[in-house]
């Protein structure tokens, strides 16, 4: 087996300064990129820190005690995040997802949620606000999050086998505590709850069926995510990817499934329903079946850099505008100019890249921009 090369890089040094264009573009509720894809979904990373060390995301040997996490002064404040989000909403965003790192590590997150929940879409509707978490702090925080205006949560859980899960999170965190968090979220009304399972062939693929059986009929939507070549530190290899088609085949054999249509344009998951009507699952085939054609997602890093693709190697620094003397109209125009120039479609191009294209490239880490 070849040795893995895990380059240590600091992607944060490579953003370009966002600029206010000479002609301002007043937000009109619909903003298309260079391929005609509208801007609909904003993912906001509220911290680059995490209490887990999932090997596919923040491997311990890179994200150790010497790793240069962002200092507090670099983080966008809640007011700054809300101000940026307001401009995105004016451009047509109607879904916000809080992520990280582990978003529940950010102190007083409920205050941010309450501020975001007060925003309205261009049609005057409340926004769809959700959060992705590893679930470790959910039991304690679920009710406060709901009270602040959070509508739903997605919880990551890579299996029910305690030994495997403790090894995958690499901090010995038990499955039972995540399940308690999911139960607390259900009790608080943060549903429909989604559970994300990253499938790594040879590591946790034997957990696909136990997970499907466990969540079938509970109202929880289990989603299987193909292990992705995000960032530059996880030592990704194609032979560790289990294609979603195989996930569906394995479940089908025991629990018959029928295909369901997409509910919203740009949806990342392909949906399947249990034939007996007892719920649904989703598969996210980021590696084997690209869905860049209608990708409507922008990502805001913890320090206010805008990324146009999960696999981007360069961000656009909005924070210097926020902390400079720019008006909302100028900020909105700077965002418009960046989105209008977007042509990213990494997953569609992956197949034509050399097999080691990810190794040593300077892609942004997922823990920095969120999933
Ligand atoms: N800490 C939170 C969590 O784990 O839910 C939120 C941030 S995490 C980066 C967001 C999602 O990305 C999680 O569902 C995680 O499993 C997924 N993820 C991280 N690295 C991945 C990889 N290499 N391939 C596929 N999914 C990945
Ligand atoms: Fe932390 Fe989430 Fe990354 Fe795991 S996937 S290391 S929980 S940020
Ligand atoms: Fe969107 Fe980039 Fe993923 Fe394609 S590769 S779906 S453009 S985030």
Coordinates of N, CA, C and O in Angstrom, one line a residue, residues 52 56 97 102 104 130-139 142 152-159 165 173 175 177-186 190 192-198 211 215 220-223 225:
X52 N -14.3 16.7 18.0 CA -14.1 15.4 17.3 C -12.8 15.6 16.4 O -12.5 16.7 16.0
X56 N -11.6 11.6 8.4 CA -11.9 12.1 7.0 C -12.0 13.6 7.0 O -12.3 14.1 5.9
X97 N -27.7 27.4 6.6 CA -27.2 26.3 7.4 C -26.0 26.7 8.2 O -25.0 27.2 7.7
X102 N -17.4 22.4 14.8 CA -18.6 22.0 15.5 C -19.4 23.3 15.9 O -18.9 24.0 16.9
X104 N -21.9 24.0 17.7 CA -22.4 24.1 19.0 C -21.3 24.5 20.0 O -21.6 24.7 21.2
X130 N -31.2 25.9 9.5 CA -30.9 24.6 10.0 C -29.4 24.6 10.4 O -28.7 25.6 10.3
X131 N -29.0 23.5 11.0 CA -27.7 23.4 11.6 C -27.2 22.0 11.5 O -27.9 21.0 11.7
X132 N -25.9 21.8 11.2 CA -25.3 20.5 11.1 C -24.4 20.3 12.3 O -23.5 21.2 12.6
X133 N -24.5 19.3 13.1 CA -23.8 19.1 14.3 C -23.3 17.6 14.5 O -24.0 16.7 13.9
X134 N -22.3 17.4 15.2 CA -21.9 16.1 15.6 C -22.7 15.5 16.7 O -22.5 14.3 17.1
X135 N -23.6 16.3 17.3 CA -24.5 15.8 18.2 C -24.0 15.7 19.7 O -24.8 15.5 20.6
X136 N -22.7 16.0 19.9 CA -22.2 15.8 21.2 C -22.8 16.7 22.3 O -22.8 16.4 23.4
X137 N -23.2 17.9 21.8 CA -23.7 18.9 22.8 C -25.2 19.1 22.6 O -25.8 20.0 23.2
X138 N -25.8 18.3 21.8 CA -27.2 18.5 21.4 C -28.2 18.3 22.5 O -29.2 19.0 22.7
X139 N -27.9 17.3 23.4 CA -28.8 17.0 24.4 C -29.0 18.2 25.3 O -30.1 18.6 25.7
X142 N -30.6 21.4 22.7 CA -31.7 21.3 21.7 C -32.8 22.3 22.0 O -33.3 23.0 21.1
X152 N -34.6 23.0 12.2 CA -34.2 21.6 12.0 C -32.8 21.4 12.4 O -32.0 22.4 12.4
X153 N -32.4 20.2 12.6 CA -31.0 19.9 12.7 C -30.6 18.7 11.8 O -31.5 17.8 11.6
X154 N -29.4 18.6 11.4 CA -28.8 17.4 10.8 C -27.7 17.0 11.8 O -26.9 17.8 12.2
X155 N -27.7 15.7 12.1 CA -26.8 15.2 13.1 C -25.9 14.2 12.3 O -26.4 13.3 11.6
X156 N -24.6 14.3 12.5 CA -23.7 13.3 11.9 C -23.5 12.1 12.8 O -23.2 12.3 14.0
X157 N -23.6 10.9 12.2 CA -23.4 9.7 13.0 C -22.9 8.6 12.0 O -23.7 8.3 11.1
X158 N -21.8 8.1 12.2 CA -21.2 7.2 11.2 C -21.4 5.7 11.5 O -20.8 4.8 10.8
X159 N -22.2 5.4 12.5 CA -22.5 3.9 12.7 C -23.0 3.8 14.1 O -23.0 4.7 14.9
X165 N -17.4 3.6 15.9 CA -17.7 5.1 15.9 C -16.7 5.8 16.8 O -16.2 6.9 16.4
X173 N -15.6 9.1 21.6 CA -17.0 9.6 21.9 C -18.0 8.5 21.7 O -18.0 7.9 20.6
X175 N -21.5 6.3 20.9 CA -22.7 6.4 20.1 C -23.9 6.8 20.9 O -24.7 7.7 20.5
X177 N -24.4 8.7 23.4 CA -24.6 10.2 23.7 C -25.1 10.9 22.4 O -25.8 11.9 22.6
X178 N -24.7 10.5 21.2 CA -25.2 11.1 20.0 C -26.7 10.7 19.9 O -27.5 11.6 19.6
X179 N -27.0 9.5 20.2 CA -28.4 9.1 20.1 C -29.3 9.8 21.1 O -30.4 10.2 20.8
X180 N -28.7 10.1 22.3 CA -29.5 11.0 23.2 C -29.7 12.4 22.7 O -30.7 13.0 22.9
X181 N -28.7 12.9 22.0 CA -28.8 14.2 21.4 C -29.9 14.2 20.3 O -30.7 15.2 20.2
X182 N -30.0 13.1 19.5 CA -31.0 13.1 18.5 C -32.4 13.0 19.1 O -33.3 13.7 18.7
X183 N -32.5 12.2 20.2 CA -33.8 12.1 20.9 C -34.2 13.5 21.5 O -35.4 13.9 21.4
X184 N -33.2 14.2 22.0 CA -33.5 15.5 22.6 C -34.0 16.5 21.5 O -34.9 17.3 21.7
X185 N -33.4 16.4 20.3 CA -33.7 17.3 19.2 C -35.2 16.9 18.8 O -36.0 17.8 18.5
X186 N -35.5 15.6 18.7 CA -36.8 15.2 18.4 C -37.8 15.7 19.4 O -38.9 16.3 19.0
X190 N -37.2 19.8 16.7 CA -36.3 20.2 15.7 C -36.3 19.3 14.5 O -35.2 18.8 14.0
X192 N -38.1 17.7 10.5 CA -37.6 16.4 10.5 C -36.1 16.3 10.6 O -35.4 17.1 9.9
X193 N -35.6 15.5 11.5 CA -34.2 15.4 11.7 C -33.5 14.5 10.6 O -34.1 13.5 10.2
X194 N -32.4 15.0 10.2 CA -31.6 14.2 9.2 C -30.4 13.7 9.9 O -29.8 14.4 10.8
X195 N -30.0 12.5 9.6 CA -28.7 11.9 10.1 C -27.8 11.7 9.0 O -28.2 11.0 8.0
X196 N -26.6 12.2 9.0 CA -25.6 12.0 8.0 C -24.6 11.0 8.3 O -24.0 11.0 9.4
X197 N -24.5 10.0 7.5 CA -23.5 8.9 7.7 C -22.5 9.0 6.5 O -22.8 8.7 5.4
X198 N -21.2 9.3 6.8 CA -20.2 9.2 5.8 C -19.8 7.8 5.7 O -19.4 7.2 6.7
X211 N -27.8 0.8 10.5 CA -28.3 2.2 10.6 C -29.6 2.3 10.0 O -30.5 3.0 10.5
X215 N -33.1 3.5 12.1 CA -33.9 4.8 11.9 C -35.2 4.6 11.1 O -36.0 5.5 11.1
X220 N -36.8 10.0 11.4 CA -35.5 10.5 11.1 C -35.1 10.1 9.6 O -35.3 8.9 9.2
X221 N -34.6 11.0 8.9 CA -34.2 10.7 7.5 C -32.7 10.5 7.5 O -31.9 11.4 7.7
X222 N -32.3 9.2 7.2 CA -30.9 8.8 7.2 C -30.3 9.1 5.8 O -30.9 8.7 4.8
X223 N -29.2 9.7 5.8 CA -28.5 10.1 4.5 C -27.1 9.5 4.5 O -26.3 9.8 5.4
X225 N -23.5 9.5 2.8 CA -22.7 10.4 2.1 C -21.4 9.7 1.6 O -20.7 9.1 2.4

